mmCIF file of C-alpha atoms and ligand atoms in Angstrom:
data_model
loop_
_atom_site.group_PDB
_atom_site.id
_atom_site.type_symbol
_atom_site.label_atom_id
_atom_site.label_comp_id
_atom_site.label_asym_id
_atom_site.label_seq_id
_atom_site.Cartn_x
_atom_site.Cartn_y
_atom_site.Cartn_z
ATOM 1 C CA MET A 81 9.864 -6.872 21.652
ATOM 2 C CA THR A 82 9.177 -10.501 20.841
ATOM 3 C CA TYR A 83 9.338 -12.311 17.525
ATOM 4 C CA GLU A 84 7.133 -15.266 16.602
ATOM 5 C CA GLN A 85 6.608 -17.360 13.518
ATOM 6 C CA ILE A 86 2.985 -18.127 12.652
ATOM 7 C CA PRO A 87 2.858 -21.490 10.834
ATOM 8 C CA VAL A 88 0.952 -21.576 7.534
ATOM 9 C CA THR A 89 1.776 -24.854 5.789
ATOM 10 C CA MET A 90 4.539 -26.989 4.301
ATOM 11 C CA LEU A 91 5.572 -26.303 0.703
ATOM 12 C CA ALA A 92 6.287 -28.985 -1.903
ATOM 13 C CA SER A 93 9.971 -28.280 -1.350
ATOM 14 C CA GLY A 94 9.557 -29.468 2.224
ATOM 15 C CA ARG A 95 10.166 -25.992 3.580
ATOM 16 C CA GLU A 96 7.831 -24.666 6.219
ATOM 17 C CA LEU A 97 5.905 -21.569 5.227
ATOM 18 C CA PHE A 98 5.407 -19.224 8.154
ATOM 19 C CA LEU A 99 4.524 -15.583 8.710
ATOM 20 C CA PRO A 100 6.761 -13.322 10.820
ATOM 21 C CA LEU A 101 5.105 -11.487 13.708
ATOM 22 C CA HIS A 102 6.703 -8.841 15.928
ATOM 23 C CA ARG A 103 5.014 -7.864 19.161
ATOM 24 C CA LEU A 104 6.000 -4.604 20.831
ATOM 25 C CA GLU A 105 4.205 -4.329 24.120
ATOM 26 C CA GLY A 106 3.988 -0.982 25.869
ATOM 27 C CA ARG A 107 4.336 -0.597 29.632
ATOM 28 C CA ALA A 108 0.853 0.928 29.899
ATOM 29 C CA ALA A 109 -2.514 -0.364 28.732
ATOM 30 C CA GLY A 110 -3.941 0.706 25.377
ATOM 31 C CA PRO A 111 -5.192 -0.566 22.047
ATOM 32 C CA THR A 112 -3.483 -3.109 19.806
ATOM 33 C CA LEU A 113 -2.427 -1.619 16.476
ATOM 34 C CA GLY A 114 -1.627 -3.983 13.607
ATOM 35 C CA LEU A 115 0.874 -3.042 10.919
ATOM 36 C CA SER A 116 1.230 -5.165 7.804
ATOM 37 C CA ALA A 117 3.708 -4.840 4.957
ATOM 38 C CA VAL A 118 4.641 -6.645 1.743
ATOM 39 C CA VAL A 119 1.169 -8.056 1.075
ATOM 40 C CA HIS A 120 2.352 -7.430 -2.472
ATOM 41 C CA GLY A 121 5.843 -8.923 -2.854
ATOM 42 C CA ASP A 122 7.117 -6.096 -5.050
ATOM 43 C CA GLU A 123 6.678 -3.447 -2.357
ATOM 44 C CA PRO A 124 9.746 -3.922 -0.100
ATOM 45 C CA LEU A 125 9.807 -0.282 1.022
ATOM 46 C CA THR A 126 6.878 -1.054 3.343
ATOM 47 C CA ASN A 127 9.068 -3.575 5.197
ATOM 48 C CA GLU A 128 11.574 -0.827 5.977
ATOM 49 C CA ILE A 129 8.809 1.451 7.290
ATOM 50 C CA VAL A 130 7.760 -1.283 9.744
ATOM 51 C CA ARG A 131 11.366 -1.937 10.801
ATOM 52 C CA ARG A 132 11.986 1.736 11.520
ATOM 53 C CA VAL A 133 8.727 2.155 13.431
ATOM 54 C CA LEU A 134 9.449 -0.860 15.641
ATOM 55 C CA THR A 135 13.022 0.178 16.379
ATOM 56 C CA SER A 136 12.179 3.821 17.065
ATOM 57 C CA ILE A 137 9.557 3.284 19.775
ATOM 58 C CA ASP A 138 10.517 2.979 23.410
ATOM 59 C CA PRO A 139 8.109 0.486 25.108
ATOM 60 C CA ALA A 140 8.265 2.694 28.219
ATOM 61 C CA GLU A 141 6.527 5.420 26.192
ATOM 62 C CA LEU A 142 4.000 3.153 24.472
ATOM 63 C CA ARG A 143 0.426 2.602 25.638
ATOM 64 C CA GLY A 144 -0.929 -0.611 24.177
ATOM 65 C CA THR A 145 0.708 -3.009 21.749
ATOM 66 C CA ILE A 146 1.987 -2.941 18.178
ATOM 67 C CA LEU A 147 1.669 -6.216 16.282
ATOM 68 C CA ALA A 148 3.562 -6.150 13.004
ATOM 69 C CA VAL A 149 3.753 -8.571 10.103
ATOM 70 C CA PRO A 150 6.698 -7.157 8.115
ATOM 71 C CA VAL A 151 6.301 -9.649 5.228
ATOM 72 C CA ALA A 152 2.697 -10.765 4.739
ATOM 73 C CA ASN A 153 3.414 -12.731 1.553
ATOM 74 C CA PRO A 154 6.932 -14.233 1.843
ATOM 75 C CA LEU A 155 6.638 -16.191 -1.425
ATOM 76 C CA ALA A 156 5.744 -13.083 -3.423
ATOM 77 C CA PHE A 157 8.530 -11.173 -1.665
ATOM 78 C CA GLU A 158 11.061 -13.911 -2.538
ATOM 79 C CA ALA A 159 10.116 -13.502 -6.203
ATOM 80 C CA LEU A 160 9.682 -9.706 -5.923
ATOM 81 C CA THR A 161 6.295 -10.062 -7.618
ATOM 82 C CA ARG A 162 2.871 -8.651 -6.852
ATOM 83 C CA HIS A 163 1.241 -12.077 -7.133
ATOM 84 C CA THR A 164 2.044 -15.303 -5.279
ATOM 85 C CA PRO A 165 4.160 -17.301 -7.776
ATOM 86 C CA ILE A 166 2.753 -20.712 -6.813
ATOM 87 C CA ASP A 167 -0.911 -19.965 -7.609
ATOM 88 C CA GLN A 168 -0.524 -16.695 -9.544
ATOM 89 C CA LEU A 169 -3.074 -14.967 -7.320
ATOM 90 C CA ASP A 170 -3.056 -11.451 -5.899
ATOM 91 C CA MET A 171 -3.466 -12.171 -2.175
ATOM 92 C CA ASN A 172 -4.916 -8.675 -1.732
ATOM 93 C CA ARG A 173 -7.976 -9.706 -3.735
ATOM 94 C CA ASN A 174 -8.441 -12.995 -1.867
ATOM 95 C CA PHE A 175 -9.259 -12.022 1.722
ATOM 96 C CA PRO A 176 -10.686 -13.282 4.034
ATOM 97 C CA GLY A 177 -9.127 -16.394 2.524
ATOM 98 C CA SER A 178 -9.902 -19.989 3.282
ATOM 99 C CA PRO A 179 -8.055 -22.832 5.028
ATOM 100 C CA SER A 180 -8.962 -25.111 2.104
ATOM 101 C CA GLY A 181 -8.494 -22.630 -0.748
ATOM 102 C CA TRP A 182 -5.605 -21.726 -3.020
ATOM 103 C CA LEU A 183 -2.276 -21.107 -1.252
ATOM 104 C CA SER A 184 -2.836 -17.311 -1.326
ATOM 105 C CA GLU A 185 -6.232 -17.895 0.304
ATOM 106 C CA GLN A 186 -4.620 -20.119 2.935
ATOM 107 C CA ILE A 187 -2.076 -17.393 3.778
ATOM 108 C CA ALA A 188 -4.872 -14.795 3.837
ATOM 109 C CA HIS A 189 -6.883 -16.999 6.193
ATOM 110 C CA VAL A 190 -3.939 -17.295 8.594
ATOM 111 C CA LEU A 191 -3.478 -13.510 8.503
ATOM 112 C CA ALA A 192 -7.174 -12.971 9.224
ATOM 113 C CA THR A 193 -7.470 -15.513 12.047
ATOM 114 C CA LYS A 194 -4.038 -15.263 13.695
ATOM 115 C CA PHE A 195 -3.185 -11.585 13.135
ATOM 116 C CA VAL A 196 -6.240 -9.392 12.512
ATOM 117 C CA ALA A 197 -8.158 -11.357 15.158
ATOM 118 C CA GLN A 198 -5.806 -9.846 17.779
ATOM 119 C CA LEU A 199 -6.177 -6.226 16.635
ATOM 120 C CA ASP A 200 -8.203 -3.154 17.558
ATOM 121 C CA VAL A 201 -6.894 -1.115 14.588
ATOM 122 C CA HIS A 202 -5.174 -2.224 11.381
ATOM 123 C CA VAL A 203 -3.004 -0.247 8.950
ATOM 124 C CA ASP A 204 -1.847 -1.991 5.758
ATOM 125 C CA LEU A 205 1.156 -0.454 3.989
ATOM 126 C CA HIS A 206 1.595 -0.495 0.209
ATOM 127 C CA THR A 207 3.640 1.200 -2.525
ATOM 128 C CA GLY A 208 3.217 1.588 -6.270
ATOM 129 C CA GLY A 209 5.406 -1.485 -6.880
ATOM 130 C CA ILE A 210 8.833 -1.772 -8.470
ATOM 131 C CA PHE A 211 8.317 0.895 -11.146
ATOM 132 C CA PRO A 212 5.386 3.211 -10.284
ATOM 133 C CA THR A 213 5.564 5.731 -7.438
ATOM 134 C CA VAL A 214 2.398 6.594 -5.551
ATOM 135 C CA ASP A 215 1.229 8.837 -2.704
ATOM 136 C CA TYR A 216 -2.266 8.658 -1.150
ATOM 137 C CA VAL A 217 -4.247 6.910 1.574
ATOM 138 C CA TYR A 218 -7.683 5.358 1.530
ATOM 139 C CA ILE A 219 -10.345 6.859 3.752
ATOM 140 C CA PHE A 220 -13.331 4.899 5.027
ATOM 141 C CA ASP A 221 -15.971 5.840 7.601
ATOM 142 C CA ARG A 222 -14.589 3.706 10.394
ATOM 143 C CA SER A 223 -11.055 5.034 9.996
ATOM 144 C CA ARG A 224 -11.668 8.664 8.980
ATOM 145 C CA GLU A 225 -9.574 10.323 11.703
ATOM 146 C CA LEU A 226 -6.747 7.791 11.405
ATOM 147 C CA SER A 227 -6.504 8.153 7.623
ATOM 148 C CA LEU A 228 -6.334 11.935 8.017
ATOM 149 C CA ALA A 229 -3.739 11.598 10.762
ATOM 150 C CA PHE A 230 -1.444 9.593 8.479
ATOM 151 C CA GLY A 231 -0.739 12.963 6.878
ATOM 152 C CA SER A 232 -0.928 12.347 3.148
ATOM 153 C CA SER A 233 -2.064 15.265 1.011
ATOM 154 C CA PHE A 234 -4.601 13.181 -0.931
ATOM 155 C CA LEU A 235 -7.152 10.736 0.458
ATOM 156 C CA PHE A 236 -9.209 8.436 -1.744
ATOM 157 C CA GLU A 237 -12.764 7.512 -0.790
ATOM 158 C CA PRO A 238 -13.745 4.978 -3.448
ATOM 159 C CA SER A 239 -17.435 4.470 -4.214
ATOM 160 C CA GLN A 240 -16.604 0.904 -5.203
ATOM 161 C CA PRO A 241 -13.577 -0.368 -3.256
ATOM 162 C CA TYR A 242 -11.669 -3.368 -4.588
ATOM 163 C CA GLN A 243 -13.150 -6.616 -3.312
ATOM 164 C CA GLY A 244 -11.163 -9.111 -1.259
ATOM 165 C CA THR A 245 -8.514 -6.764 0.131
ATOM 166 C CA PHE A 246 -6.966 -6.895 3.598
ATOM 167 C CA ALA A 247 -9.847 -4.553 4.570
ATOM 168 C CA VAL A 248 -12.178 -7.582 4.683
ATOM 169 C CA PRO A 249 -11.124 -9.267 7.953
ATOM 170 C CA ALA A 250 -11.022 -5.865 9.705
ATOM 171 C CA ALA A 251 -14.505 -5.044 8.388
ATOM 172 C CA GLN A 252 -15.799 -8.427 9.547
ATOM 173 C CA LYS A 253 -14.364 -7.721 12.986
ATOM 174 C CA GLY A 254 -15.699 -4.154 12.943
ATOM 175 C CA ILE A 255 -12.349 -2.455 13.589
ATOM 176 C CA PRO A 256 -10.874 0.623 11.882
ATOM 177 C CA PHE A 257 -8.662 -0.145 8.889
ATOM 178 C CA PHE A 258 -7.012 1.790 6.129
ATOM 179 C CA THR A 259 -4.453 1.257 3.391
ATOM 180 C CA ALA A 260 -1.592 3.709 2.962
ATOM 181 C CA GLU A 261 0.103 3.934 -0.440
ATOM 182 C CA VAL A 262 3.582 5.456 -0.188
ATOM 183 C CA GLY A 263 6.383 5.546 -2.727
ATOM 184 C CA GLY A 264 7.702 2.632 -4.742
ATOM 185 C CA GLY A 265 9.491 2.920 -8.036
ATOM 186 C CA SER A 266 12.882 2.861 -6.284
ATOM 187 C CA PHE A 267 13.119 6.652 -6.614
ATOM 188 C CA LEU A 268 12.943 8.935 -3.609
ATOM 189 C CA ASP A 269 12.923 5.921 -1.266
ATOM 190 C CA ALA A 270 14.341 7.917 1.665
ATOM 191 C CA HIS A 271 11.594 10.515 1.264
ATOM 192 C CA TYR A 272 8.792 7.955 1.197
ATOM 193 C CA ILE A 273 10.210 5.815 4.019
ATOM 194 C CA GLU A 274 10.250 8.965 6.140
ATOM 195 C CA HIS A 275 6.708 9.796 5.011
ATOM 196 C CA GLY A 276 5.529 6.287 5.937
ATOM 197 C CA VAL A 277 7.221 6.286 9.340
ATOM 198 C CA ARG A 278 5.838 9.762 10.102
ATOM 199 C CA GLY A 279 2.399 8.542 9.020
ATOM 200 C CA VAL A 280 2.426 5.528 11.350
ATOM 201 C CA MET A 281 3.744 7.662 14.234
ATOM 202 C CA ASN A 282 0.879 10.105 13.594
ATOM 203 C CA VAL A 283 -1.597 7.216 13.775
ATOM 204 C CA LEU A 284 -0.057 6.157 17.109
ATOM 205 C CA ARG A 285 -0.458 9.740 18.376
ATOM 206 C CA GLN A 286 -4.049 9.935 17.127
ATOM 207 C CA LEU A 287 -4.746 6.702 19.055
ATOM 208 C CA LYS A 288 -3.007 8.188 22.134
ATOM 209 C CA MET A 289 -0.592 5.243 22.084
ATOM 210 C CA ILE A 290 2.347 7.659 22.151
ATOM 211 C CA ASP A 291 2.559 11.297 23.243
ATOM 212 C CA GLY A 292 2.827 14.201 20.847
ATOM 213 C CA ASP A 293 0.805 16.129 18.324
ATOM 214 C CA VAL A 294 -0.317 14.741 15.003
ATOM 215 C CA VAL A 295 1.582 16.555 12.237
ATOM 216 C CA ARG A 296 -0.615 17.025 9.175
ATOM 217 C CA PRO A 297 -0.037 19.021 5.989
ATOM 218 C CA ALA A 298 -1.740 22.418 5.798
ATOM 219 C CA ALA A 299 -4.161 21.131 3.161
ATOM 220 C CA GLN A 300 -5.584 17.636 2.709
ATOM 221 C CA THR A 301 -7.936 16.773 -0.123
ATOM 222 C CA ILE A 302 -10.440 13.929 -0.399
ATOM 223 C CA VAL A 303 -11.057 12.589 -3.897
ATOM 224 C CA THR A 304 -13.777 10.137 -4.878
ATOM 225 C CA ASP A 305 -13.078 9.654 -8.579
ATOM 226 C CA MET A 306 -9.750 8.158 -9.638
ATOM 227 C CA ALA A 307 -8.704 6.930 -13.060
ATOM 228 C CA VAL A 308 -6.367 3.942 -13.152
ATOM 229 C CA ILE A 309 -4.774 4.225 -16.569
ATOM 230 C CA ARG A 310 -3.405 0.956 -17.884
ATOM 231 C CA PRO A 311 -1.443 0.790 -21.140
ATOM 232 C CA ARG A 312 -3.329 -1.097 -23.823
ATOM 233 C CA VAL A 313 -0.092 -2.298 -25.394
ATOM 234 C CA GLY A 314 3.254 -3.406 -24.031
ATOM 235 C CA GLY A 315 6.618 -1.913 -24.864
ATOM 236 C CA VAL A 316 8.800 0.725 -23.291
ATOM 237 C CA LEU A 317 7.000 3.467 -21.408
ATOM 238 C CA TYR A 318 8.641 6.875 -21.718
ATOM 239 C CA PRO A 319 7.316 9.244 -19.047
ATOM 240 C CA GLU A 320 6.476 12.746 -20.270
ATOM 241 C CA VAL A 321 5.797 14.104 -16.777
ATOM 242 C CA GLY A 322 8.384 13.805 -14.030
ATOM 243 C CA LEU A 323 8.206 12.514 -10.474
ATOM 244 C CA ASP A 324 7.987 16.127 -9.311
ATOM 245 C CA MET A 325 4.431 16.141 -10.715
ATOM 246 C CA LEU A 326 3.228 13.677 -8.065
ATOM 247 C CA GLY A 327 0.458 15.416 -6.115
ATOM 248 C CA LYS A 328 0.358 18.275 -8.643
ATOM 249 C CA GLU A 329 -2.467 19.421 -10.871
ATOM 250 C CA VAL A 330 -2.511 18.266 -14.471
ATOM 251 C CA ALA A 331 -4.766 19.620 -17.227
ATOM 252 C CA GLY A 332 -6.924 17.355 -19.363
ATOM 253 C CA GLY A 333 -5.166 16.100 -22.473
ATOM 254 C CA THR A 334 -1.654 16.561 -21.051
ATOM 255 C CA LEU A 335 0.666 13.885 -22.434
ATOM 256 C CA LEU A 336 1.677 11.737 -19.452
ATOM 257 C CA GLY A 337 3.697 9.089 -21.233
ATOM 258 C CA ARG A 338 4.258 7.219 -24.456
ATOM 259 C CA VAL A 339 4.468 3.491 -25.027
ATOM 260 C CA VAL A 340 7.139 2.904 -27.647
ATOM 261 C CA SER A 341 7.940 -0.301 -29.485
ATOM 262 C CA PRO A 342 11.440 -1.472 -28.527
ATOM 263 C CA PHE A 343 11.578 -3.178 -31.929
ATOM 264 C CA THR A 344 10.512 -0.499 -34.429
ATOM 265 C CA PHE A 345 10.816 2.541 -32.108
ATOM 266 C CA GLU A 346 7.322 3.660 -33.160
ATOM 267 C CA THR A 347 5.057 5.300 -30.595
ATOM 268 C CA LEU A 348 2.324 2.723 -30.056
ATOM 269 C CA GLU A 349 0.215 4.619 -27.548
ATOM 270 C CA GLU A 350 0.022 8.091 -26.073
ATOM 271 C CA ILE A 351 -1.327 8.229 -22.531
ATOM 272 C CA ARG A 352 -3.061 11.498 -21.706
ATOM 273 C CA ALA A 353 -4.571 13.030 -18.591
ATOM 274 C CA PRO A 354 -8.276 12.150 -18.538
ATOM 275 C CA TYR A 355 -9.931 14.955 -16.529
ATOM 276 C CA ASP A 356 -10.218 18.698 -17.198
ATOM 277 C CA ARG A 357 -8.553 19.189 -13.853
ATOM 278 C CA GLY A 358 -6.758 16.194 -12.426
ATOM 279 C CA VAL A 359 -4.045 15.522 -9.884
ATOM 280 C CA MET A 360 -1.232 13.008 -10.352
ATOM 281 C CA ILE A 361 -1.532 10.196 -7.792
ATOM 282 C CA LEU A 362 0.669 7.506 -9.372
ATOM 283 C CA LEU A 363 3.283 7.887 -12.063
ATOM 284 C CA ARG A 364 6.536 6.440 -13.329
ATOM 285 C CA GLY A 365 9.870 8.070 -12.668
ATOM 286 C CA ALA A 366 11.839 6.673 -15.593
ATOM 287 C CA MET A 367 11.520 4.776 -18.853
ATOM 288 C CA MET A 368 10.930 1.063 -18.374
ATOM 289 C CA ARG A 369 9.271 -1.934 -19.938
ATOM 290 C CA VAL A 370 5.490 -2.039 -19.438
ATOM 291 C CA HIS A 371 3.001 -4.801 -19.973
ATOM 292 C CA PRO A 372 -0.473 -4.199 -21.371
ATOM 293 C CA GLY A 373 -2.692 -3.724 -18.304
ATOM 294 C CA ASP A 374 0.043 -2.630 -15.860
ATOM 295 C CA TYR A 375 -0.601 0.224 -13.460
ATOM 296 C CA GLY A 376 0.503 2.991 -15.808
ATOM 297 C CA TYR A 377 -0.805 6.146 -14.143
ATOM 298 C CA MET A 378 -3.402 7.168 -11.612
ATOM 299 C CA VAL A 379 -5.074 10.544 -11.863
ATOM 300 C CA ALA A 380 -7.691 11.836 -9.432
ATOM 301 C CA ASN A 381 -10.555 14.001 -10.677
ATOM 302 C CA LEU A 382 -10.416 17.394 -8.963
ATOM 303 C CA ALA A 383 -14.035 18.079 -9.965
ATOM 304 C CA THR A 384 -15.069 15.583 -7.268
ATOM 305 C CA ALA A 385 -12.486 16.751 -4.720
ATOM 306 C CA ARG A 386 -13.285 18.388 -1.402
ATOM 307 C CA PRO A 387 -11.095 19.659 1.409
ATOM 308 C CA ALA A 388 -10.706 17.150 4.235
HETATM 309 ZN ZN1 ZN B 670 0.233 -3.132 -2.931
#
């Protein structure tokens, strides 16, 4: 395995900004799989998934190459924030980037031209962030089999995907890409690290880069309608459903959480399940401060669900 630093620019502090790149070359020929982590700086669990994947594969048993960027946004990681502190942008809405754009766009451009340009397949790893915990993968036409192979119970096929994500350079190149959302929230980290590692190994098996059978859950469900529920007010969010409800069905109107004023202790907002039959995709494992507009909950609409 080799380690390189891809130069990006020099910061005002005089420090060089670079991106870390690991290259694990197999003994036999095969495709080049890209793994990226910590595109959002508050998702460190994805870094550990990459580390474990790289250290658990014997190059003698690998066909092709794994290229991994374990920290795609080092400045956001340093601050443990979703956005890049210097320009306040979400890099994952600013692909394919630009060499003359904002700093986040410059980093995105380097990722597109120096990393994705080398790939045949790209998997981008995410979590729910510091407080929310999440469990699903995106599914797109070009990556259908790989998304399924990752082995999550729920797959999201959005009719209107977010613009400017890391999917853009892969789409421009015409290679399969998907985003996996695993864990976060600092609860059940061991469980979700294992889930993420198993998912990437399954993708490697699906691509015939390593031997072995893809291990998938008995049932996988594709959903096309997902509510992102953002608190309208800030305060302390008290969850009313536990982490054990992740991936479970929830009836319309069920109280998911309450936003309480830390000053008066009044309940300022009650957050309720939006669909007659929904399934919990993202939730919060404990009480914590929320901002208005944060990712509060995600609930998928089972009326639009179909078996994978
Ligand atoms: Zn993310």
